[in-house]
Coordinates of N, CA and C in Angstrom, one line a residue:
M1 N 0.9 -1.2 0.0 CA 0.0 0.0 0.0 C 0.9 1.2 0.0
N2 N 0.8 2.0 -1.0 CA 1.6 3.2 -1.2 C 0.7 4.4 -1.5
D3 N -0.5 4.4 -1.2 CA -1.4 5.5 -1.4 C -1.5 6.3 -0.2
Q4 N -0.8 7.5 -0.2 CA -0.6 8.3 1.0 C -1.9 8.8 1.5
T5 N -2.9 9.1 0.6 CA -4.2 9.6 1.0 C -4.9 8.6 1.9
I6 N -5.0 7.3 1.4 CA -5.6 6.2 2.2 C -4.9 6.0 3.5
I7 N -3.6 6.0 3.5 CA -2.8 5.8 4.7 C -3.0 6.9 5.7
Q8 N -3.1 8.1 5.2 CA -3.3 9.2 6.2 C -4.7 9.2 6.8
I9 N -5.7 8.8 6.0 CA -7.1 8.6 6.6 C -7.0 7.6 7.7
Y10 N -6.3 6.5 7.5 CA -6.2 5.4 8.5 C -5.5 6.0 9.7
I11 N -4.4 6.7 9.6 CA -3.7 7.2 10.7 C -4.5 8.2 11.5
N12 N -5.2 9.1 10.8 CA -6.1 10.1 11.5 C -7.2 9.4 12.3
S13 N -7.8 8.4 11.7 CA -8.9 7.6 12.3 C -8.3 6.9 13.5
F14 N -7.2 6.2 13.4 CA -6.6 5.5 14.5 C -6.3 6.4 15.7
R15 N -5.8 7.6 15.4 CA -5.6 8.6 16.5 C -6.9 9.0 17.2
K16 N -7.9 9.2 16.3 CA -9.2 9.6 16.8 C -9.8 8.6 17.8
F17 N -9.7 7.3 17.5 CA -10.3 6.3 18.3 C -9.4 5.9 19.5
L18 N -8.1 6.2 19.4 CA -7.2 5.9 20.5 C -7.2 7.0 21.5
S19 N -7.4 8.2 21.1 CA -7.2 9.4 22.0 C -8.1 9.3 23.3
P20 N -9.3 8.8 23.3 CA -10.1 8.7 24.5 C -9.4 7.8 25.6
Y21 N -8.5 7.0 25.2 CA -7.8 6.1 26.2 C -6.5 6.7 26.7
L22 N -6.2 7.9 26.2 CA -4.9 8.5 26.6 C -5.1 9.7 27.4
R23 N -4.2 10.0 28.3 CA -4.2 11.3 29.0 C -4.0 12.4 28.0
P24 N -4.5 13.6 28.3 CA -4.5 14.8 27.4 C -3.0 15.1 27.0
E25 N -2.1 14.9 27.8 CA -0.7 15.3 27.5 C 0.1 14.3 26.7
I26 N -0.5 13.2 26.4 CA 0.1 12.1 25.6 C 0.0 12.4 24.1
G27 N 1.1 12.4 23.4 CA 1.1 12.6 22.0 C 1.3 11.2 21.3
V28 N 1.0 11.2 20.0 CA 1.1 9.9 19.2 C 1.8 10.3 17.9
S29 N 3.0 9.9 17.7 CA 3.7 10.1 16.4 C 3.5 8.8 15.6
C30 N 3.6 8.9 14.3 CA 3.5 7.7 13.5 C 4.6 7.7 12.4
K31 N 5.3 6.6 12.3 CA 6.3 6.4 11.2 C 5.7 5.3 10.3
V32 N 5.5 5.6 9.1 CA 4.9 4.7 8.1 C 5.9 4.1 7.2
F33 N 5.8 2.8 7.1 CA 6.7 2.0 6.2 C 5.8 1.4 5.1
P34 N 5.6 2.2 4.0 CA 4.7 1.7 3.0 C 5.4 0.6 2.1
T35 N 4.6 -0.1 1.4 CA 5.2 -1.1 0.5 C 4.7 -0.8 -0.9
E36 N 5.4 -1.3 -1.9 CA 5.0 -1.2 -3.3 C 3.9 -2.2 -3.6
G37 N 3.7 -3.2 -2.8 CA 2.7 -4.2 -3.0 C 1.6 -4.2 -2.0
Q38 N 1.4 -5.3 -1.3 CA 0.4 -5.4 -0.3 C 0.8 -4.9 1.1
G39 N 0.0 -4.0 1.7 CA 0.2 -3.6 3.1 C 1.2 -2.5 3.3
A40 N 1.3 -2.2 4.6 CA 2.2 -1.2 5.2 C 2.4 -1.5 6.6
I41 N 3.4 -0.9 7.2 CA 3.7 -1.1 8.6 C 3.6 0.3 9.3
F42 N 3.0 0.4 10.5 CA 2.9 1.6 11.2 C 3.6 1.4 12.5
E43 N 4.5 2.4 12.9 CA 5.1 2.4 14.2 C 4.6 3.7 14.9
F44 N 3.7 3.5 15.8 CA 3.1 4.6 16.6 C 3.9 4.6 17.9
V45 N 4.4 5.9 18.2 CA 5.1 6.1 19.5 C 4.3 7.0 20.3
L46 N 4.1 6.6 21.6 CA 3.2 7.4 22.5 C 4.1 8.0 23.6
G47 N 3.8 9.2 24.1 CA 4.5 9.8 25.2 C 4.2 11.2 25.4
P48 N 4.5 11.7 26.6 CA 4.2 13.1 27.0 C 5.0 14.1 26.2
D49 N 6.1 13.8 25.6 CA 6.9 14.7 24.9 C 6.9 14.4 23.4
V50 N 5.9 13.6 22.9 CA 5.8 13.2 21.6 C 4.8 14.1 20.8
K51 N 5.2 14.6 19.7 CA 4.3 15.4 18.8 C 3.5 14.5 17.9
N52 N 2.3 15.0 17.7 CA 1.4 14.3 16.7 C 1.8 14.6 15.3
E53 N 2.8 13.8 14.9 CA 3.3 14.0 13.5 C 3.5 12.7 12.8
D54 N 3.5 12.7 11.5 CA 3.7 11.5 10.7 C 4.9 11.6 9.8
T55 N 5.6 10.5 9.7 CA 6.8 10.5 8.9 C 6.6 9.3 7.9
Y56 N 6.8 9.5 6.6 CA 6.6 8.5 5.6 C 8.0 8.1 5.2
M57 N 8.3 6.8 5.3 CA 9.6 6.3 4.9 C 9.5 5.9 3.4
K58 N 10.6 5.6 2.8 CA 10.7 5.2 1.4 C 10.0 3.8 1.3
P59 N 9.1 3.7 0.2 CA 8.4 2.4 0.1 C 9.4 1.2 -0.2
E60 N 9.1 0.1 0.4 CA 9.9 -1.1 0.2 C 9.0 -2.1 -0.7
P61 N 9.7 -3.0 -1.3 CA 8.9 -3.9 -2.2 C 7.8 -4.8 -1.4
T62 N 8.2 -5.2 -0.2 CA 7.3 -6.1 0.6 C 7.2 -5.7 2.0
I63 N 6.2 -6.3 2.7 CA 6.1 -6.1 4.2 C 7.4 -6.6 4.9
N64 N 7.9 -7.8 4.4 CA 9.1 -8.4 5.0 C 10.3 -7.4 4.9
A65 N 10.5 -6.8 3.7 CA 11.6 -5.9 3.5 C 11.4 -4.7 4.4
A66 N 10.2 -4.2 4.5 CA 9.9 -3.0 5.4 C 10.2 -3.3 6.8
L67 N 9.9 -4.5 7.3 CA 10.0 -4.9 8.7 C 11.5 -4.9 9.1
K68 N 12.4 -5.1 8.1 CA 13.8 -5.0 8.5 C 14.3 -3.7 8.9
N69 N 13.5 -2.6 8.6 CA 13.9 -1.2 9.0 C 13.3 -0.8 10.3
I70 N 12.7 -1.7 11.0 CA 12.1 -1.4 12.3 C 12.8 -2.2 13.4
N71 N 13.1 -1.5 14.5 CA 13.6 -2.2 15.7 C 12.4 -2.8 16.4
Q72 N 12.2 -4.1 16.2 CA 11.1 -4.8 16.8 C 11.5 -6.1 17.3
H73 N 10.7 -6.6 18.3 CA 11.0 -7.9 18.9 C 9.9 -9.0 18.7
M74 N 8.9 -8.6 17.8 CA 7.9 -9.5 17.5 C 8.4 -10.7 16.7
I75 N 9.3 -10.5 15.8 CA 9.8 -11.5 14.9 C 11.3 -11.4 15.0
G76 N 12.0 -12.5 14.9 CA 13.5 -12.5 15.0 C 14.0 -11.8 13.8
E77 N 15.3 -11.9 13.7 CA 16.0 -11.2 12.6 C 15.7 -11.7 11.2
N78 N 15.4 -13.0 11.1 CA 15.1 -13.6 9.8 C 13.6 -13.5 9.5
V79 N 13.2 -12.5 8.8 CA 11.8 -12.3 8.5 C 11.4 -12.8 7.2
E80 N 12.3 -13.3 6.4 CA 12.0 -13.7 5.0 C 11.0 -14.8 4.9
G81 N 11.0 -15.8 5.8 CA 10.0 -16.9 5.7 C 8.7 -16.6 6.3
V82 N 8.5 -15.5 6.9 CA 7.2 -15.2 7.6 C 6.2 -14.6 6.6
H83 N 5.0 -15.2 6.7 CA 3.8 -14.7 5.9 C 2.9 -14.0 6.8
F84 N 2.5 -12.7 6.4 CA 1.5 -11.9 7.2 C 0.2 -11.9 6.5
G85 N -0.9 -11.8 7.2 CA -2.2 -11.7 6.7 C -3.0 -10.8 7.6
G86 N -4.0 -10.0 7.1 CA -4.8 -9.2 8.0 C -3.9 -8.1 8.7
T87 N -4.3 -7.9 10.0 CA -3.5 -6.9 10.8 C -2.9 -7.6 11.9
N88 N -1.6 -7.4 12.1 CA -0.8 -7.9 13.2 C -0.4 -6.8 14.1
I89 N -0.5 -7.0 15.4 CA -0.2 -5.9 16.4 C 0.8 -6.4 17.4
S90 N 1.8 -5.5 17.6 CA 2.8 -5.7 18.7 C 2.9 -4.5 19.5
L91 N 2.8 -4.7 20.8 CA 3.0 -3.6 21.8 C 4.4 -3.8 22.4
E92 N 5.2 -2.8 22.2 CA 6.6 -2.9 22.7 C 7.0 -1.5 23.3
G93 N 7.0 -1.5 24.7 CA 7.3 -0.3 25.4 C 6.3 0.7 25.1
N94 N 6.7 1.9 24.6 CA 5.8 3.0 24.3 C 5.4 3.0 22.9
R95 N 5.5 1.8 22.2 CA 5.2 1.8 20.8 C 4.1 0.8 20.5
I96 N 3.4 1.1 19.5 CA 2.4 0.1 18.9 C 2.9 -0.1 17.5
I97 N 3.2 -1.3 17.1 CA 3.6 -1.7 15.8 C 2.4 -2.4 15.1
L98 N 1.9 -1.9 14.0 CA 0.8 -2.5 13.3 C 1.4 -2.9 11.9
I99 N 1.2 -4.2 11.6 CA 1.5 -4.7 10.3 C 0.2 -4.9 9.6
K100 N -0.1 -4.1 8.6 CA -1.4 -4.3 7.9 C -0.9 -4.9 6.5
A101 N -1.2 -6.2 6.4 CA -0.6 -7.0 5.3 C -1.5 -7.1 4.0
E102 N -2.6 -6.4 4.0 CA -3.5 -6.5 2.8 C -3.9 -5.1 2.4
N103 N -4.4 -5.0 1.2 CA -4.8 -3.7 0.6 C -6.3 -3.6 0.6
R104 N -7.1 -4.6 1.2 CA -8.5 -4.5 1.2 C -9.0 -3.2 1.8
I105 N -9.9 -2.5 1.2 CA -10.3 -1.2 1.7 C -10.8 -1.2 3.1
E106 N -11.5 -2.3 3.5 CA -12.0 -2.4 4.9 C -10.9 -2.5 5.9
E107 N -9.7 -2.8 5.5 CA -8.6 -2.7 6.5 C -8.1 -1.3 6.7
W108 N -8.4 -0.4 5.8 CA -7.8 0.9 5.8 C -8.8 2.1 6.1
N109 N -10.1 1.8 6.1 CA -11.0 2.9 6.3 C -11.2 3.1 7.8
E110 N -12.1 4.0 8.2 CA -12.3 4.4 9.6 C -12.8 3.2 10.4
T111 N -13.6 2.3 9.8 CA -14.0 1.2 10.6 C -12.9 0.2 10.9
G112 N -12.0 0.1 9.9 CA -10.8 -0.8 10.2 C -9.9 -0.2 11.3
A113 N -9.8 1.1 11.3 CA -9.0 1.8 12.4 C -9.6 1.6 13.7
Q114 N -10.9 1.7 13.8 CA -11.6 1.5 15.0 C -11.5 0.1 15.5
L115 N -11.6 -0.9 14.6 CA -11.4 -2.3 15.0 C -10.0 -2.6 15.5
D116 N -9.0 -1.9 14.9 CA -7.6 -2.1 15.4 C -7.4 -1.5 16.8
V117 N -8.0 -0.3 17.0 CA -7.9 0.3 18.3 C -8.6 -0.6 19.4
N118 N -9.8 -1.1 19.0 CA -10.5 -2.0 19.9 C -9.7 -3.2 20.3
R119 N -9.0 -3.8 19.3 CA -8.2 -4.9 19.6 C -7.1 -4.6 20.6
I120 N -6.6 -3.4 20.6 CA -5.5 -2.9 21.5 C -6.1 -2.6 22.9
T121 N -7.2 -2.0 22.9 CA -7.7 -1.4 24.2 C -8.7 -2.3 24.9
R122 N -9.2 -3.3 24.3 CA -10.3 -4.2 24.9 C -9.7 -4.9 26.1
R123 N -10.5 -4.9 27.1 CA -10.1 -5.6 28.4 C -10.5 -7.0 28.3
P124 N -9.7 -7.9 28.9 CA -10.1 -9.3 28.9 C -11.3 -9.6 29.8
K125 N -12.1 -10.6 29.4 CA -13.3 -10.9 30.2 C -12.9 -11.7 31.5

């Protein structure tokens, strides 16, 4: 996914649905790792000194190639053999890493953003 308009709509919607769960002084920055094919990766950083700003990195050919550019602990160093589908979420420290592996519009619209936030914020029964 390399359509910056669609990606920005998703980011703005994600922030909108996440903000009620955050204290007013907490900011949310987003680093986007788009791909030339299916999906993109988002690295949201939360904190009191964090500005609500977005940075778009250079598109990579695949999700696996983009993942190599992120300091993450969800998957080991060898990501080549990993297949992603749907939305994958990792919470690491003050970061939310979202791997959206498909270009289906329902993954990228406001409803998709709300579902992703709900997956992060829902409390266990």
